[in-house]
PDB file of C-alpha atoms in Angstrom:
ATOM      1  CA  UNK A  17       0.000   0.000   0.000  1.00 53.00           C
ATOM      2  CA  UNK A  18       1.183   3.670  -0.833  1.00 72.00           C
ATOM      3  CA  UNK A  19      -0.538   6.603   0.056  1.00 92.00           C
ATOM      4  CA  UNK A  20      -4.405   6.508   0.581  1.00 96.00           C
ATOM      5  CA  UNK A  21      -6.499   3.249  -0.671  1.00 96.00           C
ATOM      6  CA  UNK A  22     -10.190   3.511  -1.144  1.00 97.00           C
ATOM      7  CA  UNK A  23     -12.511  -0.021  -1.230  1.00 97.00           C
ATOM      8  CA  UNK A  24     -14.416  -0.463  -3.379  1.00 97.00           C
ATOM      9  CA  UNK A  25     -13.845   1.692  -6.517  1.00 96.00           C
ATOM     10  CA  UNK A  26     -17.405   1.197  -7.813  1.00 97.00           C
ATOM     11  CA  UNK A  27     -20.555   0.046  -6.262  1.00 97.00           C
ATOM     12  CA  UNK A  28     -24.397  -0.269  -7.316  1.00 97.00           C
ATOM     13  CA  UNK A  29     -26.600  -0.516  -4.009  1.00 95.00           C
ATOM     14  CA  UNK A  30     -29.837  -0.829  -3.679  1.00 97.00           C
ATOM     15  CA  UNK A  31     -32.058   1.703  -1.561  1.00 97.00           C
ATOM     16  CA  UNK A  32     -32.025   1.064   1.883  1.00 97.00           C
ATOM     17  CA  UNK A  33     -29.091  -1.281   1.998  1.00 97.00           C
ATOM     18  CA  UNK A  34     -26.387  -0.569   4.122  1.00 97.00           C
ATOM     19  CA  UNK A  35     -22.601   0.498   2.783  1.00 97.00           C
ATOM     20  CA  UNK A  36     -19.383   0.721   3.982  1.00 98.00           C
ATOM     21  CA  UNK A  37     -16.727   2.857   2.045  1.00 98.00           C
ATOM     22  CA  UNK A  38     -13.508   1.632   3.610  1.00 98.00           C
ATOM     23  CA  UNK A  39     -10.296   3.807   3.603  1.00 98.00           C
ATOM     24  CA  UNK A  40      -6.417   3.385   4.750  1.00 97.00           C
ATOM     25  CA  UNK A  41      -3.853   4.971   4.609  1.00 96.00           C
ATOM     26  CA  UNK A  42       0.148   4.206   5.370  1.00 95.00           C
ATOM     27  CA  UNK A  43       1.427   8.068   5.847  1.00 93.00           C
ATOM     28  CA  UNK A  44       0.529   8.093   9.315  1.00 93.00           C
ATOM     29  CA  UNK A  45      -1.351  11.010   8.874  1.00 93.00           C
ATOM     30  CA  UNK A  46      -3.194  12.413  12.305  1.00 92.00           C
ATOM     31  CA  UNK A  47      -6.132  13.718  10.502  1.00 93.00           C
ATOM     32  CA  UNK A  48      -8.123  11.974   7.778  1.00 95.00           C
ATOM     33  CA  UNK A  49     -11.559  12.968   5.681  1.00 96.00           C
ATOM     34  CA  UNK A  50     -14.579  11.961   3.959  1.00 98.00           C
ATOM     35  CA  UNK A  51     -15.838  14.265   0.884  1.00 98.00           C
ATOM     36  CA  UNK A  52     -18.431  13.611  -1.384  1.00 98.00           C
ATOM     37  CA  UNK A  53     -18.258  14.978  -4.929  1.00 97.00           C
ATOM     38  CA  UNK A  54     -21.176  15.796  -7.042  1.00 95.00           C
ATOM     39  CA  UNK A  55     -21.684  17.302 -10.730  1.00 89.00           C
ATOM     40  CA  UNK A  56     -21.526  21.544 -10.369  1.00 86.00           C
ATOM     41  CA  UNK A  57     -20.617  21.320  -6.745  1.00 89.00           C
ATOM     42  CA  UNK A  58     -17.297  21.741  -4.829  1.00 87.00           C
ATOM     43  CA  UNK A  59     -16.232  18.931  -2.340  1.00 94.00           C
ATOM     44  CA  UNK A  60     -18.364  18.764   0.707  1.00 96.00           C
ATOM     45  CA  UNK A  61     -17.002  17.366   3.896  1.00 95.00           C
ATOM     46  CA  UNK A  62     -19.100  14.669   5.247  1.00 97.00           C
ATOM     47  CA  UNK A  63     -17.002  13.670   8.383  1.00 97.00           C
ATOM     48  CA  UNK A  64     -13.694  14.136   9.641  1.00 95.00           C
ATOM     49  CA  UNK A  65     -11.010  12.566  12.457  1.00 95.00           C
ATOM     50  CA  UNK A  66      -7.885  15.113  13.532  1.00 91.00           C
ATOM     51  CA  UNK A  67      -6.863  12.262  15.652  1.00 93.00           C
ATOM     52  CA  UNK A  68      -7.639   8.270  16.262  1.00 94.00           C
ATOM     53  CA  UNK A  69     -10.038   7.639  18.815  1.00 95.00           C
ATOM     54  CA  UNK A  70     -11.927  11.186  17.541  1.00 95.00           C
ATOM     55  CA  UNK A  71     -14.438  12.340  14.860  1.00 97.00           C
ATOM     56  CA  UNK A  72     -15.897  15.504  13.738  1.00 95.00           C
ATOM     57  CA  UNK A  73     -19.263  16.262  11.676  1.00 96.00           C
ATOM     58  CA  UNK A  74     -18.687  17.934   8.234  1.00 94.00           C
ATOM     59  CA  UNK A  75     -21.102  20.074   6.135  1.00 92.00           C
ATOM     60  CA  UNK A  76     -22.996  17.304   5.190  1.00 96.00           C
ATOM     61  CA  UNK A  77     -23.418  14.568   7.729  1.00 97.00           C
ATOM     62  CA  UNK A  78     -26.734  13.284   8.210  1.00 97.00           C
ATOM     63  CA  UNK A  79     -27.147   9.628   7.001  1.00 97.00           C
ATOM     64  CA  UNK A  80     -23.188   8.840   7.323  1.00 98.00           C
ATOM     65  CA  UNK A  81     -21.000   7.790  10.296  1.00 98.00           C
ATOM     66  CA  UNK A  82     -17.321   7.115  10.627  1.00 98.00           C
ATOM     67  CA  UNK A  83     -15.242   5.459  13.213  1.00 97.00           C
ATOM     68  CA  UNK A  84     -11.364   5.990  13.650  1.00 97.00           C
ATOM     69  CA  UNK A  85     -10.570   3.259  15.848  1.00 97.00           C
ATOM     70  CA  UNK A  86      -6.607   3.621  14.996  1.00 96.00           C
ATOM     71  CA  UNK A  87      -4.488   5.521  12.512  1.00 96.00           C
ATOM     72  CA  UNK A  88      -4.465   4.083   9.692  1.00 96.00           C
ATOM     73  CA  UNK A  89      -8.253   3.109   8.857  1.00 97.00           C
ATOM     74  CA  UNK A  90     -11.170   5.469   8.640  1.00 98.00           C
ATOM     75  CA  UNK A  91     -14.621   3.873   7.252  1.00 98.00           C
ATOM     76  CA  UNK A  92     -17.377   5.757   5.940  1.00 98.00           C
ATOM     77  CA  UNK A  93     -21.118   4.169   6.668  1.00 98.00           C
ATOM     78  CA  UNK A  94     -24.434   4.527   5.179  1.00 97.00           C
ATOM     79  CA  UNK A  95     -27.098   2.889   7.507  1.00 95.00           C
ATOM     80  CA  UNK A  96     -29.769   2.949   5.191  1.00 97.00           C
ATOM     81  CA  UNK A  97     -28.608   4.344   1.646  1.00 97.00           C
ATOM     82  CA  UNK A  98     -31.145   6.784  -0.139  1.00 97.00           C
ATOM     83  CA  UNK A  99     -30.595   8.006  -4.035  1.00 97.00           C
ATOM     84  CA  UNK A 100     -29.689  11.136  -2.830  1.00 97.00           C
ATOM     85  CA  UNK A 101     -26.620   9.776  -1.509  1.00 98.00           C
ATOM     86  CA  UNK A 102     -25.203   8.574  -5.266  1.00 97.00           C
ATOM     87  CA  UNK A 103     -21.751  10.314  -5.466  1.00 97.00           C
ATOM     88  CA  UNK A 104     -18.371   9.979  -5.752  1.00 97.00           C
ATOM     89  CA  UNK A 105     -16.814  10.111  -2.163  1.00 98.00           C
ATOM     90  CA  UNK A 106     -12.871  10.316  -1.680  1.00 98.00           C
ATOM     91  CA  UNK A 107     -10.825   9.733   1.312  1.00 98.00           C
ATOM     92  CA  UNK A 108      -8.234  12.100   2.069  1.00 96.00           C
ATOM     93  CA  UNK A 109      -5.328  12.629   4.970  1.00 95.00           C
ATOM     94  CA  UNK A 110      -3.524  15.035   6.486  1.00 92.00           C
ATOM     95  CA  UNK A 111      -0.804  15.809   8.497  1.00 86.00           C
ATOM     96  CA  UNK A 112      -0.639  19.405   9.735  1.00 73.00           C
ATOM     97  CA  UNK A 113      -3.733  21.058   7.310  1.00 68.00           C
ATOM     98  CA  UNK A 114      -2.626  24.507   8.844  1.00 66.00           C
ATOM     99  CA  UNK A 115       0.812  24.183   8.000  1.00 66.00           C
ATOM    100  CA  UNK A 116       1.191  22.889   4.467  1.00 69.00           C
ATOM    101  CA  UNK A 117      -2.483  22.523   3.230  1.00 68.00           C
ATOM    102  CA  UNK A 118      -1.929  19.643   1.653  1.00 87.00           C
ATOM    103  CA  UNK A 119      -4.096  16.849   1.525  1.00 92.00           C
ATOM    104  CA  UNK A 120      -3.722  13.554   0.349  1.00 94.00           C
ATOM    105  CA  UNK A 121      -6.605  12.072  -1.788  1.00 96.00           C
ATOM    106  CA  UNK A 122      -7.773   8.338  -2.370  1.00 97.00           C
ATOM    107  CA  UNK A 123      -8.493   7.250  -5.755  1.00 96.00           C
ATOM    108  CA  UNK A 124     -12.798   7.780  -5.088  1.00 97.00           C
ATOM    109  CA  UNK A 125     -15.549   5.399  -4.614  1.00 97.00           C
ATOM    110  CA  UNK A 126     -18.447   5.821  -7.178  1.00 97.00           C
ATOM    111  CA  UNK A 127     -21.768   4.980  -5.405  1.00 97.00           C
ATOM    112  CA  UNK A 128     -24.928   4.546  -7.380  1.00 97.00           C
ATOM    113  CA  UNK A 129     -27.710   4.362  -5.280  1.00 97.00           C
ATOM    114  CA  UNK A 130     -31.188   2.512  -6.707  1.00 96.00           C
TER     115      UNK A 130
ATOM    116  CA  UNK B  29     -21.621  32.534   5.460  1.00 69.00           C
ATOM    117  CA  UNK B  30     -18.896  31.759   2.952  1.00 76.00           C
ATOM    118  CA  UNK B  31     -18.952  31.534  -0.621  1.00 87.00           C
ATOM    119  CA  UNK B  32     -16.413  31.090  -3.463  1.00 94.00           C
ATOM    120  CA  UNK B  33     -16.742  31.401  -7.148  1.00 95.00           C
ATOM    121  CA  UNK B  34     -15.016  30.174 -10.095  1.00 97.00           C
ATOM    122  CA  UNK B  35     -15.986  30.415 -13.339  1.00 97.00           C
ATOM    123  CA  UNK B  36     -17.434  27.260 -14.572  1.00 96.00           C
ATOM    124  CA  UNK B  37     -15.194  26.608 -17.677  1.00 97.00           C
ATOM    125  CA  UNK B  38     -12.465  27.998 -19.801  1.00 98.00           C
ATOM    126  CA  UNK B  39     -10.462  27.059 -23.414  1.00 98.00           C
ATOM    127  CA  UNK B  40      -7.162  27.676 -23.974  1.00 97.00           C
ATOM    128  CA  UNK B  41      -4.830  27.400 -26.615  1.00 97.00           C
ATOM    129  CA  UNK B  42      -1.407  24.947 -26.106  1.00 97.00           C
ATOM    130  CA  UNK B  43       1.502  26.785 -25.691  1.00 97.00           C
ATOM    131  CA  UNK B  44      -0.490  30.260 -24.272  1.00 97.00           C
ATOM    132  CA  UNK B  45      -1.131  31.280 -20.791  1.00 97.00           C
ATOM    133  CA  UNK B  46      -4.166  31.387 -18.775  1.00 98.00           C
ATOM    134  CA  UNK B  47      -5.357  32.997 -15.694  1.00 98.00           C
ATOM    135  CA  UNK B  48      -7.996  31.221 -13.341  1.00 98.00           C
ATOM    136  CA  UNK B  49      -9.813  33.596 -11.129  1.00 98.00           C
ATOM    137  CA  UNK B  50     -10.983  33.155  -7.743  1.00 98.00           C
ATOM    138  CA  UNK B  51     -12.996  35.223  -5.572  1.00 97.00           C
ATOM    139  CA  UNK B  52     -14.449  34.263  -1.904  1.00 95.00           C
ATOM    140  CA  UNK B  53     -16.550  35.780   0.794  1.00 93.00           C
ATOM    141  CA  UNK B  54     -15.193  34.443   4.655  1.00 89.00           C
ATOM    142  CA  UNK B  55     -15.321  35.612   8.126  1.00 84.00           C
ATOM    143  CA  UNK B  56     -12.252  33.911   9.186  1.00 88.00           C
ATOM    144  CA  UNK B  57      -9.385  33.252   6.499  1.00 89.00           C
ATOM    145  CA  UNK B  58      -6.314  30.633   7.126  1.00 89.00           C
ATOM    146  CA  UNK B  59      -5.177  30.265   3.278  1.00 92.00           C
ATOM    147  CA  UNK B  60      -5.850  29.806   0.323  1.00 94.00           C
ATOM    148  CA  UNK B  61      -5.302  26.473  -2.029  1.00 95.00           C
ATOM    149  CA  UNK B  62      -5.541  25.173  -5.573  1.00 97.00           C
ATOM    150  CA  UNK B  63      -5.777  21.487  -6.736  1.00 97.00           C
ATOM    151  CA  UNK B  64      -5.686  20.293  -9.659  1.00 98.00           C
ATOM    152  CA  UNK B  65      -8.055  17.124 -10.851  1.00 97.00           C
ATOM    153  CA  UNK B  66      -8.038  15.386 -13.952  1.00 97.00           C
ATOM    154  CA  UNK B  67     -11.671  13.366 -15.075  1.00 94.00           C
ATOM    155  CA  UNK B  68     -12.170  10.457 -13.266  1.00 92.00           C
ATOM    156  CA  UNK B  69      -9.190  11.179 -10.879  1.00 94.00           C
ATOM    157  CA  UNK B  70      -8.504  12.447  -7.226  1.00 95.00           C
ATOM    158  CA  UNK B  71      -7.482  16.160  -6.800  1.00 96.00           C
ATOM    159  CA  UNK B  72      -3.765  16.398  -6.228  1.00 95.00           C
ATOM    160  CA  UNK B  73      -2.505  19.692  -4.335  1.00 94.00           C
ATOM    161  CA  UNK B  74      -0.703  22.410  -6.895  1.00 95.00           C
ATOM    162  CA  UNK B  75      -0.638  25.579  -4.383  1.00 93.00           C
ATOM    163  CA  UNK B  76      -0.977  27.262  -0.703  1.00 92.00           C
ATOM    164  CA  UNK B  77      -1.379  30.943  -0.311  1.00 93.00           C
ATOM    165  CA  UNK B  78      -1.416  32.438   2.956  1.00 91.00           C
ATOM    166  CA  UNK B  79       0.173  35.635   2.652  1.00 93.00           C
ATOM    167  CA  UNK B  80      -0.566  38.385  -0.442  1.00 96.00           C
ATOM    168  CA  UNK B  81       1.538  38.157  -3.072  1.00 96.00           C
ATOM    169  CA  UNK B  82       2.756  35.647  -5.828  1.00 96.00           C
ATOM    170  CA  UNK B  83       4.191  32.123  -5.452  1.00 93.00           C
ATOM    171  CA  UNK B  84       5.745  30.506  -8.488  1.00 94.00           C
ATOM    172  CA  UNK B  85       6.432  26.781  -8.556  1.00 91.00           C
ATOM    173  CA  UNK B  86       7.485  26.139 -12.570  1.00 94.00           C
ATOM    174  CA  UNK B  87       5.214  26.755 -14.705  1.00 96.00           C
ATOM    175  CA  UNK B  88       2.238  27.537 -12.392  1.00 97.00           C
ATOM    176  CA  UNK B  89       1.551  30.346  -9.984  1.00 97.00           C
ATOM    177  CA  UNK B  90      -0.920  31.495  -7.599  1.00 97.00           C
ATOM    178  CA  UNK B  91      -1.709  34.742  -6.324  1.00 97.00           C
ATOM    179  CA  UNK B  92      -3.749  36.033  -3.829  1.00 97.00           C
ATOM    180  CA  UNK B  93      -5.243  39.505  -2.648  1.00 97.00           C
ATOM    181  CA  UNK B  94      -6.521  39.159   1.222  1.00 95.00           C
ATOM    182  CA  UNK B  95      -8.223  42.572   1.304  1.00 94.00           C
ATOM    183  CA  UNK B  96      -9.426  41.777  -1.913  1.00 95.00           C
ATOM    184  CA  UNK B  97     -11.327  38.236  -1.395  1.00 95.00           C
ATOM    185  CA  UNK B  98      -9.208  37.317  -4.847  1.00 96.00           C
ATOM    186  CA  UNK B  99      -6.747  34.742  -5.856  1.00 97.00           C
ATOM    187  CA  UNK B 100      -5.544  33.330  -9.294  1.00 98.00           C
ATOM    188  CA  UNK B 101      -3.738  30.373 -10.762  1.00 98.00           C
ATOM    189  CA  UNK B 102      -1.978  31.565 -13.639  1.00 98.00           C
ATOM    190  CA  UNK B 103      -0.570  28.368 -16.029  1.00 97.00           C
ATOM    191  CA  UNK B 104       2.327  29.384 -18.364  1.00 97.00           C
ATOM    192  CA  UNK B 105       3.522  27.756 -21.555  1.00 97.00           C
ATOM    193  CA  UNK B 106      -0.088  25.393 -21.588  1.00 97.00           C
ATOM    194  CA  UNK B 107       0.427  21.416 -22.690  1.00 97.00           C
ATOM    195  CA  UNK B 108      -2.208  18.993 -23.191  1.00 97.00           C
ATOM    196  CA  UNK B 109      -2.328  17.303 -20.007  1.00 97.00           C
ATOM    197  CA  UNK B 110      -3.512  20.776 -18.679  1.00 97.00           C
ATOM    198  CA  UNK B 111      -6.521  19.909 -19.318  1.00 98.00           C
ATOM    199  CA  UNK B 112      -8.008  19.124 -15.687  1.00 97.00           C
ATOM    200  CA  UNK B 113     -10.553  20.726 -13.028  1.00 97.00           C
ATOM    201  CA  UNK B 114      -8.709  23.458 -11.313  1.00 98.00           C
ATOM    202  CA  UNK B 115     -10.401  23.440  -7.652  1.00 97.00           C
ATOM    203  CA  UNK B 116      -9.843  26.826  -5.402  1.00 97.00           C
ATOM    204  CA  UNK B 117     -10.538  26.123  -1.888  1.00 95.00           C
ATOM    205  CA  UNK B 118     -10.489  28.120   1.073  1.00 93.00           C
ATOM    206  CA  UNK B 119      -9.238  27.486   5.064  1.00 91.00           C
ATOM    207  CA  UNK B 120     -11.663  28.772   7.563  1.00 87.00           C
ATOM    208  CA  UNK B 121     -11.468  29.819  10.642  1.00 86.00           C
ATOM    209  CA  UNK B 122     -11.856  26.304  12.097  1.00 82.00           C
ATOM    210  CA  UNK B 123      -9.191  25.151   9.550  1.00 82.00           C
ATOM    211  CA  UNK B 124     -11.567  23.424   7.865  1.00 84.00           C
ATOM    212  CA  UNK B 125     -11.473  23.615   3.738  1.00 89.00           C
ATOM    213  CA  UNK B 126     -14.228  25.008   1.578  1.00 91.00           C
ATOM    214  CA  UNK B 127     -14.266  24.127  -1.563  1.00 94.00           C
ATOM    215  CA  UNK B 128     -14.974  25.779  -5.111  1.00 95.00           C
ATOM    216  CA  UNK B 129     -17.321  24.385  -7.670  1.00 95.00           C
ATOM    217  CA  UNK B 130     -14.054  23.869  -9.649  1.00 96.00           C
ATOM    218  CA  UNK B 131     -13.268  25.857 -13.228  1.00 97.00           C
ATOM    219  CA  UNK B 132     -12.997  22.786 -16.205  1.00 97.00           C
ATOM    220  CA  UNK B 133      -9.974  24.120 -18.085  1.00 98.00           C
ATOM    221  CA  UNK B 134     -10.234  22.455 -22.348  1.00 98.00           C
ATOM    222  CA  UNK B 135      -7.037  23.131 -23.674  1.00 97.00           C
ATOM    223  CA  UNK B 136      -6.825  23.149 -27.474  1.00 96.00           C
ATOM    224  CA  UNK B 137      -4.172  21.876 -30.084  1.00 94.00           C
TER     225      UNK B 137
END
């Protein structure tokens, strides 16, 4: 593994199914993210971690949680998947935001929901 | 509130230069970034103003006016694989990033 890895790439779900986005990375970064991307709109933060053991609502969190239960991993969850919810969500790290503003981005998981 | 605008899309001829402009509305400012993203790709970091002025890195820049709510990436000398997203993003006051629609940047032979 290098960098940020995003599981899977491409899924088709079914309304009202539940989904996990999985995402790791090996930077140990402290602070990791979940954006969605949709058509005409910027990235929106969905949730966020600065640290392990902590998590942070984004701009758009209802009907996604995330865990951060060490460094390295930081799932994205949708209990109950709803159309609205078909996007194209990336993982991205970070280690010191305020001091280099760079973050790292997975490769993107394209969700279709049904 | 917070807003930032980009224009949508722009053409530009290989070899020329372009400007991408950026303007943004915030009540607490910690920087201000570009990314570049080509289709079907993740956005990969080109830039990080904090201070007014210009920073050149090659053949890209990025400038930014504080007092102004303006930045600009400015691409010199264009090639083909210019052709990308260019996404401005702001830091707030909570260091959190807010994004730009993103400006869709077709560059022509």
């Amino acid at each position: 593994i290098a960098g940020i890895t995003q599981a899977p790439t491409s899924q088709i779900l079914a309304a009202g199914r539940r989904m996990t986005l999985r995402c790791t990375q090996d930077m140990r970064h402290n602070a990791m993210y979940w954006y969605r991307q949709d058509l005409g709109l910027g990235l929106r933060l969905i949730h966020y971690s600065n640290t392990a053991g902590t998590t942070g609502k984004g701009e758009v969190p209802d009907g996604y949680s995330v865990s951060r239960a060490n460094t390295d991993d930081f799932p994205l969850t949708l209990a109950s998947a709803v159309p609205s919810q078909t996007s194209v969500y990336f993982c991205a790290s970070s280690d010191g935001l305020a001091d280099t503003g760079e973050l790292f981005f997975g490769e993107g998981s394209r969700l279709t929901v049904l | 509130g917070q807003n930032i605008d980009q224009p949508t899309e722009m053409t530009a001829t290989e070899g020329a230069i372009v400007q991408i402009n950026c303007t943004y509305q915030t009540s607490g400012f910690n920087g201000l970034f570009w990314y570049q993203q080509h289709a079907g790709e993740a956005p990969t970091f080109l830039s990080y103003n904090v201070l007014d002025g210009l920073e050149e890195k090659g053949r890209f820049s990025s400038f930014l006016s504080r007092s102004k709510g303006y930045s600009y990436l400015l691409l010199k000398e264009l090639q083909m694989k210019d052709s990308a997203s260019y996404l401005c993003a702001l830091m707030d006051s909570n260091y959190q990033l807010i994004w730009g629609a993103g400006t869709k940047l077709i560059i022509k032979p």
